[in-house]
mmCIF file of C-alpha atoms and ligand atoms in Angstrom:
data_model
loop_
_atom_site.group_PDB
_atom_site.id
_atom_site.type_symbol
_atom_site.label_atom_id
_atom_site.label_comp_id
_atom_site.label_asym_id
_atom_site.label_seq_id
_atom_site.Cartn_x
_atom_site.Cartn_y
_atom_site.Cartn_z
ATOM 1 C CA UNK Y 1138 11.722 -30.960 21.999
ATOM 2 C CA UNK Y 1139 14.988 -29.420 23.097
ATOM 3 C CA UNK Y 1140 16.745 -33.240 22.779
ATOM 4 C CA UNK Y 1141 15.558 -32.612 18.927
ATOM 5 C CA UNK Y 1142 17.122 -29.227 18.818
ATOM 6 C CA UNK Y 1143 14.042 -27.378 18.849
ATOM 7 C CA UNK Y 1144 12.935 -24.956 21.989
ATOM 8 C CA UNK Y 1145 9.885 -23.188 22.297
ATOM 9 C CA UNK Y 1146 9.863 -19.774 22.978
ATOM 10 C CA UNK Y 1147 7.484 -17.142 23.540
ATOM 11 C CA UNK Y 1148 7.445 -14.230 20.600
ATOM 12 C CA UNK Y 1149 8.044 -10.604 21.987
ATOM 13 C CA UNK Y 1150 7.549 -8.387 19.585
ATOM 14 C CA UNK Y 1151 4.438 -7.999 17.511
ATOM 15 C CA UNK Y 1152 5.812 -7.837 13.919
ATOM 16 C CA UNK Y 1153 3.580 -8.445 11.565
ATOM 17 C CA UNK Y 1154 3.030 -8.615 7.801
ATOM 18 C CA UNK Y 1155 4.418 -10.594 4.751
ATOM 19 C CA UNK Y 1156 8.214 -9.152 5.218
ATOM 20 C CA UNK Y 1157 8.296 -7.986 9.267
ATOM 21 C CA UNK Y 1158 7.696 -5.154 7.261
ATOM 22 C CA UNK Y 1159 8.064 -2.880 10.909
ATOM 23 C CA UNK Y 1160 7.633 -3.532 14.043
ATOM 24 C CA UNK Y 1161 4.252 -2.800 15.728
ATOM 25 C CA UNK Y 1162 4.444 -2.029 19.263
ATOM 26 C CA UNK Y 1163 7.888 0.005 18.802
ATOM 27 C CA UNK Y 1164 7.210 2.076 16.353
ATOM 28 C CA UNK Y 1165 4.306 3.040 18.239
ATOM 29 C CA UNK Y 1166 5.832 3.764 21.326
ATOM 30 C CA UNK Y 1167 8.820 5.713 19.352
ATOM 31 C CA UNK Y 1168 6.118 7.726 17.543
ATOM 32 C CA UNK Y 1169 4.437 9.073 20.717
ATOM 33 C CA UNK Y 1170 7.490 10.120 22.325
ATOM 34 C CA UNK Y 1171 8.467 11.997 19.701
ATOM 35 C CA UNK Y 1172 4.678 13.602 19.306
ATOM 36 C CA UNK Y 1173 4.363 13.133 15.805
ATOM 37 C CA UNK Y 1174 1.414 10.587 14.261
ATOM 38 C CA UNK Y 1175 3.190 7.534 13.076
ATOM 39 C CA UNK Y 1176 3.097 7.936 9.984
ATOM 40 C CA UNK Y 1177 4.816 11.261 10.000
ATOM 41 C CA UNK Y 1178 7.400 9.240 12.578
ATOM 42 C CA UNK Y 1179 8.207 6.987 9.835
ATOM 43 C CA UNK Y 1180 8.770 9.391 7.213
ATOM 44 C CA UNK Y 1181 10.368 11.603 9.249
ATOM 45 C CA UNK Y 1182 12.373 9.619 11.551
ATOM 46 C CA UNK Y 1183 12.703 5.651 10.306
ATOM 47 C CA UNK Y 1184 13.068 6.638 6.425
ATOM 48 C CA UNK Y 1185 14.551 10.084 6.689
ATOM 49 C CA UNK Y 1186 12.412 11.306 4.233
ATOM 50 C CA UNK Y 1187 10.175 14.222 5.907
ATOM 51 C CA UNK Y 1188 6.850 14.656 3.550
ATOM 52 C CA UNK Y 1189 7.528 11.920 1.157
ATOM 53 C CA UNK Y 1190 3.806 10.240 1.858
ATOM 54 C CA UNK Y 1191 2.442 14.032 2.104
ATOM 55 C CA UNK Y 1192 3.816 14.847 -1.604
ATOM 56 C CA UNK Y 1193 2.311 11.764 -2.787
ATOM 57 C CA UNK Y 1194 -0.924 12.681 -1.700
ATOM 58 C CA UNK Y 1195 -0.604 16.254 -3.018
ATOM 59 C CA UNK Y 1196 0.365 14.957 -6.831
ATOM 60 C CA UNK Y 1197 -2.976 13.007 -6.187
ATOM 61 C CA UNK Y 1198 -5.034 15.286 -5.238
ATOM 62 C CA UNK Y 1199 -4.061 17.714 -8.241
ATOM 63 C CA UNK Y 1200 -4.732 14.686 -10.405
ATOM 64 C CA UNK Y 1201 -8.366 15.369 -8.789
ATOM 65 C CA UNK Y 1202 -8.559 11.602 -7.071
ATOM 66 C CA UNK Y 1203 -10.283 13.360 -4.500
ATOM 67 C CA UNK Y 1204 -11.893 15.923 -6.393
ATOM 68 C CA UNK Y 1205 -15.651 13.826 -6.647
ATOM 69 C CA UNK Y 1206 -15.312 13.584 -2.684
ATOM 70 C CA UNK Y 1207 -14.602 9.342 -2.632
ATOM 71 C CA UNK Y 1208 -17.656 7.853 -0.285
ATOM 72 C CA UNK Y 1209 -16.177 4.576 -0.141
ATOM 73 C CA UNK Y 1210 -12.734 3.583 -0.209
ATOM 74 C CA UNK Y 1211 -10.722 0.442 0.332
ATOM 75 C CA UNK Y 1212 -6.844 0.134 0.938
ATOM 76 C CA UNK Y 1213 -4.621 -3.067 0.458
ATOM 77 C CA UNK Y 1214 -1.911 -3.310 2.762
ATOM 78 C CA UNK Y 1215 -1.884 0.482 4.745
ATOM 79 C CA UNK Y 1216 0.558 -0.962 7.491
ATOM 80 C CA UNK Y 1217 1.096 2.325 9.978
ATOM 81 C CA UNK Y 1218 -1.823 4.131 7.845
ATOM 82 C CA UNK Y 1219 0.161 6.675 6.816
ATOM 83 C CA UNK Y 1220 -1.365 7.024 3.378
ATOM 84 C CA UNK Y 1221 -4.809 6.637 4.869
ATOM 85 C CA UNK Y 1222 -4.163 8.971 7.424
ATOM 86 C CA UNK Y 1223 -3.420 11.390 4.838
ATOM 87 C CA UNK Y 1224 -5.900 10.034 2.933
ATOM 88 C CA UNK Y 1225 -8.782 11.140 5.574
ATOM 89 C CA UNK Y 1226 -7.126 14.297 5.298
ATOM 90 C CA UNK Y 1227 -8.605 14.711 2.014
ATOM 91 C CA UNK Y 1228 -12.222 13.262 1.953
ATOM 92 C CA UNK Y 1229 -14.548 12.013 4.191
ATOM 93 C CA UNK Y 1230 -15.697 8.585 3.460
ATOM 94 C CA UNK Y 1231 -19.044 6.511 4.509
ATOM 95 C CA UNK Y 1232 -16.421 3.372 4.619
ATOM 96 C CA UNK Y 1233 -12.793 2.706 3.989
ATOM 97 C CA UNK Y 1234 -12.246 -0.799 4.139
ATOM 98 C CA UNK Y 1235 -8.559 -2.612 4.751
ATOM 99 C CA UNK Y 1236 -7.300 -5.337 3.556
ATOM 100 C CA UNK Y 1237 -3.851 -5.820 6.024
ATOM 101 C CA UNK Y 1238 -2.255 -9.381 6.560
ATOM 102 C CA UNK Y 1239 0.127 -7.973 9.884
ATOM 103 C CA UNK Y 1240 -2.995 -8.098 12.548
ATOM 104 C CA UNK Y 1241 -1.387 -5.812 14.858
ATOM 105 C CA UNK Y 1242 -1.473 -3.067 12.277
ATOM 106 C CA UNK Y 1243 -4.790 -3.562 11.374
ATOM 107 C CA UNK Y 1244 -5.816 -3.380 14.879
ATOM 108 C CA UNK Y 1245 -4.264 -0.601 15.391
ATOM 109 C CA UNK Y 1246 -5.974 1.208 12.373
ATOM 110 C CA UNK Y 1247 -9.634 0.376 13.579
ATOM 111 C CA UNK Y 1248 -9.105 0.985 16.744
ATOM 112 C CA UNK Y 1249 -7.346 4.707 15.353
ATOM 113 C CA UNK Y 1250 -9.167 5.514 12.450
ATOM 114 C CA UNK Y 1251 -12.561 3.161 12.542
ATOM 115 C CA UNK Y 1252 -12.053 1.760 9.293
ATOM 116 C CA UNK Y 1253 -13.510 -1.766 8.244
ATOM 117 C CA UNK Y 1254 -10.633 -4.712 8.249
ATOM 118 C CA UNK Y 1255 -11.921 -7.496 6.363
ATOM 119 C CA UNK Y 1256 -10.718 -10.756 6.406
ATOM 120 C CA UNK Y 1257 -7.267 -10.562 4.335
ATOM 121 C CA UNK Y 1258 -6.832 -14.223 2.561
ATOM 122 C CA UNK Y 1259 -3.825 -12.906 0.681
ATOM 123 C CA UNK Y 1260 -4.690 -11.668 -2.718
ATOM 124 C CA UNK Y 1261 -8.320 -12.098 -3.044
ATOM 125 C CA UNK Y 1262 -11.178 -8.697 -2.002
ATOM 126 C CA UNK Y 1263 -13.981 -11.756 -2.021
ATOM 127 C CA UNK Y 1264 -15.867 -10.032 1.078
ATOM 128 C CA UNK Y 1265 -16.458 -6.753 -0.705
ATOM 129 C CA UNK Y 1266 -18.713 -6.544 -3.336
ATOM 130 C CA UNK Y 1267 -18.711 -6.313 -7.263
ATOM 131 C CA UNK Y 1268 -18.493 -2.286 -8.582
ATOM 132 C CA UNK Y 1269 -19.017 -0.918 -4.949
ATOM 133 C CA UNK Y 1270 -15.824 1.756 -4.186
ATOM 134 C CA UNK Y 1271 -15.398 4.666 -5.314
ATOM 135 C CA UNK Y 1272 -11.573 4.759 -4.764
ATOM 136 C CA UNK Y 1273 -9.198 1.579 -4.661
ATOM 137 C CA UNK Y 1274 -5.396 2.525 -3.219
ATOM 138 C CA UNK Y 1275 -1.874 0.301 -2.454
ATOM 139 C CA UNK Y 1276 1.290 2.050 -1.612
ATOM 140 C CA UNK Y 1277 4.516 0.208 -1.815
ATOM 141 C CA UNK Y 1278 2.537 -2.819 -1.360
ATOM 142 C CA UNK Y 1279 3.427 -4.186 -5.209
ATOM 143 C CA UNK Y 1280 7.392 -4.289 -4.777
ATOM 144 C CA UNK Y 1281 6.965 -6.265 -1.477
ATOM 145 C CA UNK Y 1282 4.701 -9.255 -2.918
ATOM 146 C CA UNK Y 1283 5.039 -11.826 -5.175
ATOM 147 C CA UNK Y 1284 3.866 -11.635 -9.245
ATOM 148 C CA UNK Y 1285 1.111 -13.851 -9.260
ATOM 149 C CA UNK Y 1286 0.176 -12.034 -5.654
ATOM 150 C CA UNK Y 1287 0.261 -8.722 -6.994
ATOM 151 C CA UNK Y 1288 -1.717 -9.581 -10.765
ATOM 152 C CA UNK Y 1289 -4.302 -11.446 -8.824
ATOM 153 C CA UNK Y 1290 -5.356 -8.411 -6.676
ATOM 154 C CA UNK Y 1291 -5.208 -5.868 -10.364
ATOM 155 C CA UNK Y 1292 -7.798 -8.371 -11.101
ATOM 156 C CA UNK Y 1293 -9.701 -8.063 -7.729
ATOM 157 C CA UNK Y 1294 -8.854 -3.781 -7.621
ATOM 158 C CA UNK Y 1295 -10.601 -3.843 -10.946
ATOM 159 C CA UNK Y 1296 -14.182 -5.506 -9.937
ATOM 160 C CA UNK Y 1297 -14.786 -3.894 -6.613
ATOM 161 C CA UNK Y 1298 -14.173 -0.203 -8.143
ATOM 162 C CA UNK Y 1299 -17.327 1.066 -9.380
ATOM 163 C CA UNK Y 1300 -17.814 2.621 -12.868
ATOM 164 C CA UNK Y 1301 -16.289 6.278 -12.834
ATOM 165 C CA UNK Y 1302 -13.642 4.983 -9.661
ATOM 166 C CA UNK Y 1303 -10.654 5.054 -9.079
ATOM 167 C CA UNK Y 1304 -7.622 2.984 -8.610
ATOM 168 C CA UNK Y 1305 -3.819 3.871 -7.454
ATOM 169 C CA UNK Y 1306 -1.104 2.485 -6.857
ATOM 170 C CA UNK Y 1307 2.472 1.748 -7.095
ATOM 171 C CA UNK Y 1308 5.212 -0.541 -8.812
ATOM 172 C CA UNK Y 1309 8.831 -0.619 -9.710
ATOM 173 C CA UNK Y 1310 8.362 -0.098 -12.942
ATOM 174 C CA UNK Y 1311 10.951 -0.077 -15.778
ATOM 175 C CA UNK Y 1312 10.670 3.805 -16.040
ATOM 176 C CA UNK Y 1313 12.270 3.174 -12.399
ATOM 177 C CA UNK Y 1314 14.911 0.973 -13.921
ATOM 178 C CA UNK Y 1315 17.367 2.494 -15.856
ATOM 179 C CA UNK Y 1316 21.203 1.133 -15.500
ATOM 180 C CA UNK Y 1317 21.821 3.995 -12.801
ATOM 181 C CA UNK Y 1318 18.964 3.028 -11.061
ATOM 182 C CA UNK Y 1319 19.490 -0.658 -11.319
ATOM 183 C CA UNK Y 1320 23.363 -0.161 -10.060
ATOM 184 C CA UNK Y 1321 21.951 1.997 -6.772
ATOM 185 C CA UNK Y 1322 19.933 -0.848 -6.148
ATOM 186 C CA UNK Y 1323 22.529 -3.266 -6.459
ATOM 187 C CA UNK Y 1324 25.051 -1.156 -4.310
ATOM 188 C CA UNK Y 1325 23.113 -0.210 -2.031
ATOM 189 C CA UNK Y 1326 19.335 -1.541 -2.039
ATOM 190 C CA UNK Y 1327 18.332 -4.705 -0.031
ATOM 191 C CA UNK Y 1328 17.243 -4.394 3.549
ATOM 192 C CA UNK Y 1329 16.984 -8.339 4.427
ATOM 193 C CA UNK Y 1330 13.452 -8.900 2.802
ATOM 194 C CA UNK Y 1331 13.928 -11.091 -0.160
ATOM 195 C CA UNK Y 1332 10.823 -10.138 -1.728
ATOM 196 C CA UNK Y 1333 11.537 -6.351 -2.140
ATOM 197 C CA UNK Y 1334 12.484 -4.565 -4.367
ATOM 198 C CA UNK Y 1335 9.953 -6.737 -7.080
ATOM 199 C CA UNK Y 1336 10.216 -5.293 -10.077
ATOM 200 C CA UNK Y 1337 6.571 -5.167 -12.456
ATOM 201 C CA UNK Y 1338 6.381 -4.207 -16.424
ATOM 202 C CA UNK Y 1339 4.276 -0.813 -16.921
ATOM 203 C CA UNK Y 1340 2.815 -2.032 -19.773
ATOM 204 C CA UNK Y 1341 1.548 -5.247 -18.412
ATOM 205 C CA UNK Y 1342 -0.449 -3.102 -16.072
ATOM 206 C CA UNK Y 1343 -1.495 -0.790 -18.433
ATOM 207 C CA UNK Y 1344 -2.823 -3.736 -21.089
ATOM 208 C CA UNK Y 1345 -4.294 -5.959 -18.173
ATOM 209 C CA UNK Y 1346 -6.363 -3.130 -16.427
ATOM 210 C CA UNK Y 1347 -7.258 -1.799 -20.175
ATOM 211 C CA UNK Y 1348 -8.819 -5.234 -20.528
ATOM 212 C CA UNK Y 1349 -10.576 -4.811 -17.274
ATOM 213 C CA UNK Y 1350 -12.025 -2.123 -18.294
ATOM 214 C CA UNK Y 1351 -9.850 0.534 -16.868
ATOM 215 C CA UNK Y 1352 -8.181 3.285 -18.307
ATOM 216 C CA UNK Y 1353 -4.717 4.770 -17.317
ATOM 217 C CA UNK Y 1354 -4.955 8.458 -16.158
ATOM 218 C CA UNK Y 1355 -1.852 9.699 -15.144
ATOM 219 C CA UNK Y 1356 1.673 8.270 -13.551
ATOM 220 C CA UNK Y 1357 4.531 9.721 -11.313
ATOM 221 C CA UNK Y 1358 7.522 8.987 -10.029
ATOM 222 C CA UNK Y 1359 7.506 8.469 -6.138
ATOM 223 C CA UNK Y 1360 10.147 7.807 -3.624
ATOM 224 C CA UNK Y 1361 10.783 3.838 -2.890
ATOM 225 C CA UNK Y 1362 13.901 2.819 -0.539
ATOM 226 C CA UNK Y 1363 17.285 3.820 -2.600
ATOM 227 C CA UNK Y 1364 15.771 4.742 -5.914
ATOM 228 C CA UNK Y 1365 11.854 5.433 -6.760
ATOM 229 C CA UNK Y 1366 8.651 3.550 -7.823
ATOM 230 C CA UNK Y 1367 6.132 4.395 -10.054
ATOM 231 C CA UNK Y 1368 2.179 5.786 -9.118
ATOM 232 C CA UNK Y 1369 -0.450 4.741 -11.222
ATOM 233 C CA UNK Y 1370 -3.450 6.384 -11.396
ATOM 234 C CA UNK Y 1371 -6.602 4.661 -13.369
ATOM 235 C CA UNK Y 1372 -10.322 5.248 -14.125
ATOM 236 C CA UNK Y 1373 -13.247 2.815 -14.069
ATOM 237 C CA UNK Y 1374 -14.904 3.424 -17.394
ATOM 238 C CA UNK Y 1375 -18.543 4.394 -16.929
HETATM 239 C C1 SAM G 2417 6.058 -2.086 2.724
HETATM 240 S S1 SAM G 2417 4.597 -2.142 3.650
HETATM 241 C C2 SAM G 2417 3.751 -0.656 3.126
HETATM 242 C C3 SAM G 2417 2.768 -0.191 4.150
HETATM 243 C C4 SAM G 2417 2.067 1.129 3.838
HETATM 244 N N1 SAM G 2417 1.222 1.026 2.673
HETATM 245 C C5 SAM G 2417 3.082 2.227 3.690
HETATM 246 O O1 SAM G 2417 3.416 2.599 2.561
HETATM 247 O O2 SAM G 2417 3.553 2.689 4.721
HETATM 248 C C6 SAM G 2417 3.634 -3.415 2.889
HETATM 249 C C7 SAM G 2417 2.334 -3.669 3.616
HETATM 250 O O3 SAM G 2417 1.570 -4.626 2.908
HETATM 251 C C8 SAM G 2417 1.111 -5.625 3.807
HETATM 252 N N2 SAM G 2417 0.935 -6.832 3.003
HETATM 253 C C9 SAM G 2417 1.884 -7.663 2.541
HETATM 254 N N3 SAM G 2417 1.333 -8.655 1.814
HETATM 255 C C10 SAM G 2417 0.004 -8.425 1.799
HETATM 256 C C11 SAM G 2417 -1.111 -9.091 1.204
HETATM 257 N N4 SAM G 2417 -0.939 -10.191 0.477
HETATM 258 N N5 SAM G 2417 -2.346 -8.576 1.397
HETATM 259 C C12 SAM G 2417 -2.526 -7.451 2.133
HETATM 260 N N6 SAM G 2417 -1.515 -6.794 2.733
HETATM 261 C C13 SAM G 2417 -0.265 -7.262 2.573
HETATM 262 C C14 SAM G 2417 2.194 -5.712 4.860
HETATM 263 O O4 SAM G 2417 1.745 -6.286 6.065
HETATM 264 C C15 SAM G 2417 2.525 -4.244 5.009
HETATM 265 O O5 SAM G 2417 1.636 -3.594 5.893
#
């Protein structure tokens, strides 16, 4: 092998996920030492932006997402949890299953928070069933993944929720986009990944999950990297 210019060498660190999104074992090990959860370590520490996943949450909750007390959730892509950590903060669910391609990560989150990790194919929720959660979440999962990744699961998000459920989640939306915004991207966005920031038209959410049946509720702005995304809250019809 090494005569073909190829050696074989053993990984070392556990990254994980689509983009190496953040290192598993490191972040960890930073997070205890500090004695915060890691979640609050990343927000805090890593992103320099102390309660950003907390004030998400909040404008949720006085949206009422948790007002019916969720019984069965399901998350796409949680990484470090720290929206499901927050999340648990809020109801107390029979189930929340994950769907989480980095492996470490969703270790980690069973082992932490004994949530379900199904098998994670890449843009399909086939293991869990037709109408069957109550509340259906991504954060910053959308401006990581490809298009046709990211429509495929709206399709998915929209037959597991049950009638009356819940879905939310966020994408770069044009009402993120201005020409100020676009310039602070180009000036000083771009962390390596090639896939982020992706960029997703409001309104071909808003049509597609109309057609699926689900209405949009509400929206905010939320912190994303250099500029912001855009949270989308929307209701099963009953
Ligand atoms: C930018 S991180 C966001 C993590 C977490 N939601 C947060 O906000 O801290 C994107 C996450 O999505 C996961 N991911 C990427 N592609 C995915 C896919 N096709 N299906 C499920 N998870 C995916 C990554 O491994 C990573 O954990």
């Amino acid at each position: 092998m090494g005569r073909a210019g190829f050696d074989i060498v053993r990984s070392t660190d556990n990254r994980g996920g689509v983009d190496d999104f953040i290192p598993f074992e490191a972040t960890v090990r930073a997070a205890r030492a500090a004695g915060l959860s890691v979640g609050d370590y990343i927000d805090e520490v890593m992103n320099g932006t102390p309660g950003a996943t907390r004030s998400t949450i909040d404008e949720l909750r006085g949206r009422g997402v948790y007002a019916d007390g969720p019984r069965t959730l399901l998350e796409i892509g949680p990484g470090s949890g720290r929206y499901l950590e927050k999340t648990l903060q809020e109801c107390s669910p029979q189930r929340y299953e994950i769907y989480e391609t980095a492996a470490p990560w969703a270790g980690y989150l069973v082992e932490t928070f004994g949530v379900v990790a199904r098998p994670t194919e890449g843009s399909s929720l086939a293991p869990t069933p037709d109408a069957s959660v109550d509340l259906v979440q991504a954060h910053k999962v959308f401006n990581t993944v490809t298009f046709l990744c990211a429509v495929r699961y709206f399709h998915e998000m929209a037959r597991v929720v049950r009638p009356g459920g819940r879905i939310v989640f966020d994408v770069m939306t044009e009402t993120c986009l201005d020409p100020a915004a676009v310039g602070t991207w180009v000036r000083e966005g771009g962390s390596g990944h090639d896939s982020f920031p992706a960029a997703m038209p409001r309104a071909v959410c808003v049509d597609l999950f109309d057609s699926l049946g689900c209405t949009l509720e509400s929206s905010f702005l939320a912190p994303l990297g250099v500029a912001t995304t855009e949270v989308l809250v929307f209701a099963r019809k009953p």
